Tab-separated table of C-alpha atoms in Angstrom:
chain	number	residue	atom	x	y	z
A	1	UNK	CA	-52.759	106.340	62.539
A	2	UNK	CA	-51.390	105.026	59.279
A	3	UNK	CA	-50.928	107.005	56.109
A	4	UNK	CA	-52.666	105.919	52.978
A	5	UNK	CA	-50.186	105.987	49.753
A	6	UNK	CA	-52.012	103.641	47.252
A	7	UNK	CA	-55.002	101.562	46.650
A	8	UNK	CA	-56.461	99.042	44.120
A	9	UNK	CA	-59.948	97.726	43.542
A	10	UNK	CA	-60.788	94.437	42.161
A	11	UNK	CA	-64.037	92.871	41.398
A	12	UNK	CA	-66.288	95.413	42.669
A	13	UNK	CA	-69.424	96.587	40.677
A	14	UNK	CA	-68.072	97.520	37.051
A	15	UNK	CA	-64.310	97.611	38.290
A	16	UNK	CA	-62.193	94.549	37.371
A	17	UNK	CA	-59.311	95.592	38.482
A	18	UNK	CA	-58.312	99.544	38.632
A	19	UNK	CA	-54.420	98.790	39.244
A	20	UNK	CA	-52.600	100.692	41.837
A	21	UNK	CA	-54.131	104.145	42.213
A	22	UNK	CA	-51.498	106.769	44.247
A	23	UNK	CA	-52.820	108.750	46.997
A	24	UNK	CA	-51.471	111.907	48.122
A	25	UNK	CA	-52.652	114.538	50.670
A	26	UNK	CA	-55.123	115.873	48.050
A	27	UNK	CA	-55.837	113.441	45.322
A	28	UNK	CA	-58.730	114.041	42.500
A	29	UNK	CA	-60.431	111.486	40.278
A	30	UNK	CA	-61.368	113.237	36.967
A	31	UNK	CA	-64.028	111.982	34.593
A	32	UNK	CA	-67.355	112.327	32.967
A	33	UNK	CA	-70.588	111.268	34.436
A	34	UNK	CA	-71.307	107.157	34.995
A	35	UNK	CA	-67.143	106.638	33.961
A	36	UNK	CA	-66.804	104.846	37.288
A	37	UNK	CA	-65.114	107.179	39.663
A	38	UNK	CA	-67.670	106.432	42.466
A	39	UNK	CA	-66.966	102.611	42.069
A	40	UNK	CA	-63.316	103.562	42.905
A	41	UNK	CA	-64.037	105.213	46.005
A	42	UNK	CA	-66.615	103.208	47.686
A	43	UNK	CA	-64.527	100.340	48.147
A	44	UNK	CA	-61.912	102.575	49.919
A	45	UNK	CA	-64.809	103.903	52.051
A	46	UNK	CA	-65.703	100.221	53.119
A	47	UNK	CA	-62.288	99.164	53.740
A	48	UNK	CA	-62.657	100.820	57.464
A	49	UNK	CA	-66.056	103.417	57.158
A	50	UNK	CA	-66.470	105.986	59.939
A	51	UNK	CA	-70.083	105.036	60.145
A	52	UNK	CA	-72.556	102.658	57.780
A	53	UNK	CA	-70.555	101.416	54.620
A	54	UNK	CA	-71.923	97.977	54.807
A	55	UNK	CA	-71.199	95.515	52.123
A	56	UNK	CA	-74.597	95.253	49.526
A	57	UNK	CA	-74.285	91.972	47.561
A	58	UNK	CA	-77.081	93.245	45.052
A	59	UNK	CA	-75.072	96.269	44.150
A	60	UNK	CA	-71.609	95.815	45.169
A	61	UNK	CA	-70.650	92.456	43.745
A	62	UNK	CA	-69.384	92.357	40.124
A	63	UNK	CA	-71.930	92.019	37.443
A	64	UNK	CA	-69.501	90.071	35.254
A	65	UNK	CA	-68.769	87.719	38.155
A	66	UNK	CA	-71.638	87.767	40.495
A	67	UNK	CA	-72.351	83.880	40.611
A	68	UNK	CA	-68.976	83.206	41.754
A	69	UNK	CA	-68.474	85.761	44.459
A	70	UNK	CA	-72.071	84.963	45.914
A	71	UNK	CA	-70.991	81.372	46.198
A	72	UNK	CA	-67.641	81.999	47.883
A	73	UNK	CA	-67.589	85.870	48.861
A	74	UNK	CA	-64.606	85.119	51.533
A	75	UNK	CA	-62.518	84.284	48.331
A	76	UNK	CA	-62.658	87.635	46.455
A	77	UNK	CA	-60.893	90.615	47.969
A	78	UNK	CA	-62.447	94.082	46.555
A	79	UNK	CA	-60.159	96.192	47.813
A	80	UNK	CA	-56.169	96.350	48.778
A	81	UNK	CA	-54.553	99.553	50.371
A	82	UNK	CA	-51.214	100.354	51.634
A	83	UNK	CA	-50.302	102.515	54.251
A	84	UNK	CA	-47.279	103.666	55.480
A	85	UNK	CA	-47.265	103.322	59.716
A	86	UNK	CA	-46.104	105.884	62.062
A	87	UNK	CA	-42.721	105.694	63.836
A	88	UNK	CA	-44.618	104.672	67.277
A	89	UNK	CA	-46.864	101.983	65.251
A	90	UNK	CA	-43.431	100.739	63.577
A	91	UNK	CA	-41.857	100.294	66.904
A	92	UNK	CA	-44.860	98.094	68.362
A	93	UNK	CA	-44.802	96.150	64.911
A	94	UNK	CA	-40.824	95.515	65.826
A	95	UNK	CA	-41.582	94.316	69.126
A	96	UNK	CA	-44.519	92.049	68.397
A	97	UNK	CA	-42.566	90.529	65.206
A	98	UNK	CA	-39.007	90.776	66.373
A	99	UNK	CA	-38.447	92.058	62.923
A	100	UNK	CA	-36.556	95.253	62.014
A	101	UNK	CA	-38.227	98.242	61.080
A	102	UNK	CA	-37.667	97.993	57.174
A	103	UNK	CA	-39.566	94.737	57.261
A	104	UNK	CA	-42.752	96.620	58.756
A	105	UNK	CA	-42.257	99.884	57.125
A	106	UNK	CA	-45.109	99.451	54.554
A	107	UNK	CA	-48.346	97.644	55.245
A	108	UNK	CA	-51.039	96.596	53.009
A	109	UNK	CA	-54.832	95.955	54.106
A	110	UNK	CA	-57.288	93.700	52.279
A	111	UNK	CA	-61.050	93.318	52.661
A	112	UNK	CA	-63.122	90.304	51.223
A	113	UNK	CA	-66.603	90.621	50.448
A	114	UNK	CA	-67.316	88.118	53.466
A	115	UNK	CA	-66.167	91.623	55.498
A	116	UNK	CA	-62.832	89.933	56.493
A	117	UNK	CA	-59.610	91.801	56.626
A	118	UNK	CA	-56.107	90.301	56.004
A	119	UNK	CA	-53.017	92.244	56.556
A	120	UNK	CA	-49.898	92.015	54.575
A	121	UNK	CA	-46.144	93.071	54.798
A	122	UNK	CA	-44.799	93.674	51.140
A	123	UNK	CA	-41.204	94.327	52.439
A	124	UNK	CA	-40.982	91.284	54.310
A	125	UNK	CA	-39.550	88.187	52.903
A	126	UNK	CA	-40.397	85.019	54.756
A	127	UNK	CA	-37.279	82.277	54.593
A	128	UNK	CA	-37.312	79.052	55.876
A	129	UNK	CA	-33.550	78.572	55.426
A	130	UNK	CA	-30.499	80.068	56.375
A	131	UNK	CA	-27.786	80.480	53.600
A	132	UNK	CA	-24.534	78.979	53.694
A	133	UNK	CA	-22.723	82.129	53.857
A	134	UNK	CA	-24.758	83.522	56.705
A	135	UNK	CA	-23.902	80.360	58.690
A	136	UNK	CA	-20.209	80.581	57.483
A	137	UNK	CA	-20.047	84.285	59.130
A	138	UNK	CA	-21.319	83.304	62.134
A	139	UNK	CA	-18.785	80.745	62.376
A	140	UNK	CA	-15.922	82.643	61.114
A	141	UNK	CA	-16.629	85.270	63.526
A	142	UNK	CA	-16.202	83.179	66.523
A	143	UNK	CA	-13.221	81.187	65.345
A	144	UNK	CA	-11.496	84.734	64.995
A	145	UNK	CA	-12.521	85.804	68.661
A	146	UNK	CA	-11.532	82.729	70.064
A	147	UNK	CA	-8.309	82.132	68.137
A	148	UNK	CA	-7.106	85.551	70.139
A	149	UNK	CA	-8.348	84.447	73.273
A	150	UNK	CA	-6.297	82.853	76.108
A	151	UNK	CA	-6.928	79.444	77.604
A	152	UNK	CA	-6.755	78.881	81.258
A	153	UNK	CA	-4.920	76.196	82.486
A	154	UNK	CA	-8.145	74.447	84.225
A	155	UNK	CA	-9.774	74.362	80.812
A	156	UNK	CA	-7.486	71.869	79.450
A	157	UNK	CA	-8.196	71.147	75.837
A	158	UNK	CA	-11.635	73.427	75.585
A	159	UNK	CA	-10.020	76.172	73.068
A	160	UNK	CA	-8.365	73.319	70.770
A	161	UNK	CA	-11.914	71.081	71.195
A	162	UNK	CA	-13.817	74.463	69.837
A	163	UNK	CA	-11.614	75.348	67.081
A	164	UNK	CA	-11.854	71.842	65.809
A	165	UNK	CA	-15.648	71.879	66.037
A	166	UNK	CA	-15.548	75.194	64.215
A	167	UNK	CA	-13.364	73.732	61.365
A	168	UNK	CA	-15.401	70.973	61.072
A	169	UNK	CA	-18.733	72.855	60.814
A	170	UNK	CA	-17.022	74.840	57.943
A	171	UNK	CA	-15.850	72.188	55.842
A	172	UNK	CA	-19.121	70.330	56.120
A	173	UNK	CA	-20.830	73.134	54.762
A	174	UNK	CA	-19.179	72.314	51.123
A	175	UNK	CA	-22.204	70.789	49.409
A	176	UNK	CA	-25.069	72.450	51.218
A	177	UNK	CA	-26.091	76.025	49.905
A	178	UNK	CA	-28.784	76.441	52.853
A	179	UNK	CA	-29.621	75.371	56.312
A	180	UNK	CA	-33.440	74.606	57.682
A	181	UNK	CA	-34.057	74.375	61.211
A	182	UNK	CA	-33.436	70.852	61.644
A	183	UNK	CA	-29.830	71.355	59.926
A	184	UNK	CA	-28.853	74.290	62.223
A	185	UNK	CA	-29.716	71.723	65.473
A	186	UNK	CA	-27.052	69.359	63.974
A	187	UNK	CA	-24.698	72.248	63.714
A	188	UNK	CA	-25.390	73.372	67.574
A	189	UNK	CA	-25.270	70.308	69.019
A	190	UNK	CA	-21.293	69.768	68.925
A	191	UNK	CA	-20.734	73.184	70.541
A	192	UNK	CA	-23.436	72.637	73.026
A	193	UNK	CA	-21.182	69.349	73.994
A	194	UNK	CA	-18.383	71.403	74.755
A	195	UNK	CA	-19.791	73.650	77.279
A	196	UNK	CA	-18.357	73.017	80.904
A	197	UNK	CA	-20.676	71.850	83.402
A	198	UNK	CA	-18.868	74.660	85.715
A	199	UNK	CA	-16.919	76.969	83.679
A	200	UNK	CA	-14.595	79.030	85.037
A	201	UNK	CA	-15.465	82.219	86.370
A	202	UNK	CA	-12.625	84.317	84.646
A	203	UNK	CA	-12.616	82.193	81.196
A	204	UNK	CA	-13.113	84.212	78.373
A	205	UNK	CA	-13.663	81.496	75.864
A	206	UNK	CA	-16.719	80.191	77.486
A	207	UNK	CA	-18.631	83.260	77.204
A	208	UNK	CA	-17.743	83.540	73.369
A	209	UNK	CA	-18.622	79.899	72.987
A	210	UNK	CA	-22.175	80.859	74.898
A	211	UNK	CA	-22.451	83.670	72.236
A	212	UNK	CA	-21.881	81.168	69.525
A	213	UNK	CA	-24.366	79.095	70.382
A	214	UNK	CA	-27.098	81.797	70.986
A	215	UNK	CA	-26.342	83.255	67.739
A	216	UNK	CA	-27.183	79.888	66.105
A	217	UNK	CA	-30.064	79.616	68.033
A	218	UNK	CA	-31.302	83.026	67.077
A	219	UNK	CA	-30.786	82.424	63.658
A	220	UNK	CA	-32.820	79.086	63.953
A	221	UNK	CA	-35.712	80.714	65.600
A	222	UNK	CA	-36.136	83.077	62.840
A	223	UNK	CA	-36.642	80.330	60.416
A	224	UNK	CA	-39.235	79.027	62.959
A	225	UNK	CA	-41.040	82.496	63.589
A	226	UNK	CA	-44.340	83.043	61.946
A	227	UNK	CA	-44.803	85.546	59.315
A	228	UNK	CA	-45.895	88.830	60.640
A	229	UNK	CA	-49.528	88.818	59.451
A	230	UNK	CA	-50.189	85.464	60.992
A	231	UNK	CA	-49.724	87.182	64.478
A	232	UNK	CA	-53.317	88.209	65.895
A	233	UNK	CA	-51.938	90.956	67.943
A	234	UNK	CA	-50.116	92.485	64.725
A	235	UNK	CA	-53.294	92.407	62.803
A	236	UNK	CA	-55.497	94.181	65.517
A	237	UNK	CA	-52.833	96.758	65.893
A	238	UNK	CA	-53.112	97.440	61.918
A	239	UNK	CA	-56.531	97.256	61.809
A	240	UNK	CA	-56.999	99.577	64.795
A	241	UNK	CA	-54.536	101.969	63.438
A	242	UNK	CA	-56.567	102.193	60.098
A	243	UNK	CA	-57.607	105.807	59.120
A	244	UNK	CA	-61.672	106.214	59.236
A	245	UNK	CA	-62.707	106.690	55.820
A	246	UNK	CA	-65.837	108.951	54.967
A	247	UNK	CA	-67.811	109.370	51.889
A	248	UNK	CA	-69.224	112.679	51.826
A	249	UNK	CA	-70.367	113.342	48.214
A	250	UNK	CA	-73.862	112.073	48.334
A	251	UNK	CA	-74.450	113.624	51.653
A	252	UNK	CA	-73.241	117.043	50.360
A	253	UNK	CA	-75.306	116.778	47.169
A	254	UNK	CA	-78.399	116.091	49.271
A	255	UNK	CA	-77.592	119.015	51.301
A	256	UNK	CA	-77.268	121.432	48.665
A	257	UNK	CA	-80.540	120.200	47.040
A	258	UNK	CA	-82.019	120.936	50.505
A	259	UNK	CA	-80.424	124.301	50.745
A	260	UNK	CA	-81.663	125.012	47.205
A	261	UNK	CA	-85.183	124.124	48.171
A	262	UNK	CA	-85.535	125.964	51.283
A	263	UNK	CA	-83.787	129.069	49.658
A	264	UNK	CA	-86.536	128.975	46.844
A	265	UNK	CA	-89.305	128.561	49.271
A	266	UNK	CA	-88.408	131.702	51.362
A	267	UNK	CA	-86.895	133.828	48.391
A	268	UNK	CA	-89.415	133.425	45.470
A	269	UNK	CA	-87.992	134.692	42.013
A	270	UNK	CA	-90.021	135.302	38.710
A	271	UNK	CA	-88.628	135.460	35.420
A	272	UNK	CA	-87.211	139.304	34.558
A	273	UNK	CA	-86.686	140.083	38.007
A	274	UNK	CA	-87.179	139.760	41.860
A	275	UNK	CA	-90.674	139.070	42.903
A	276	UNK	CA	-92.385	142.143	44.440
């Protein structure tokens, strides 16, 4: 189960935007009657209620924006809650997304007035390009390794050809500040063309060339990978890992009232002392 660390209410009853409210193990909301405390707790309960908790348009829609919300309830989130996943959940998220644990270390769940949930990851930054510096780092690492390797006589000019391709790739980097997936395909192509059909079993250069191609392809796949919130299995895992929220205050008030009523009926009192 994930741990709630803060939440925000928007467009719910009298609340336009509460701003972020920190949530500790014990959190108290203090205010006079009718100041809106309940309107901050109800949305959190309705994010994932243990029971009941239906969205009620007549009472839950914002009074100042009722018509707009009624026309398009799916466009208006009313609760945003940030959670810290457990280590076990983080591990599952990294397996599902291919991201590092820091990228999935914080999860934000939103619920809309149409009942739909969405999930976002505040630490995750989507990128569609590989920076020039990142590409040069991959190429330079390969260049350093291959330069130190001995070539087999049967490999002919393979080492020199790879070094020339590396130098060419680094030189062509000049005016380019970032590479998208298509541009990376063009970078990979010359190296793929240099792979021998039947490499020598004892070659040290060919495995390093394969590793270079693999590094470039991994970088390309990361650019094409969907954001974690676009993966259905990720959303399902997050929603299943939400804590169940219980709203106890109304039930407690009713219970106390019932207890007082029963006590008064069984133990009648009169002004000035106990009834004889």
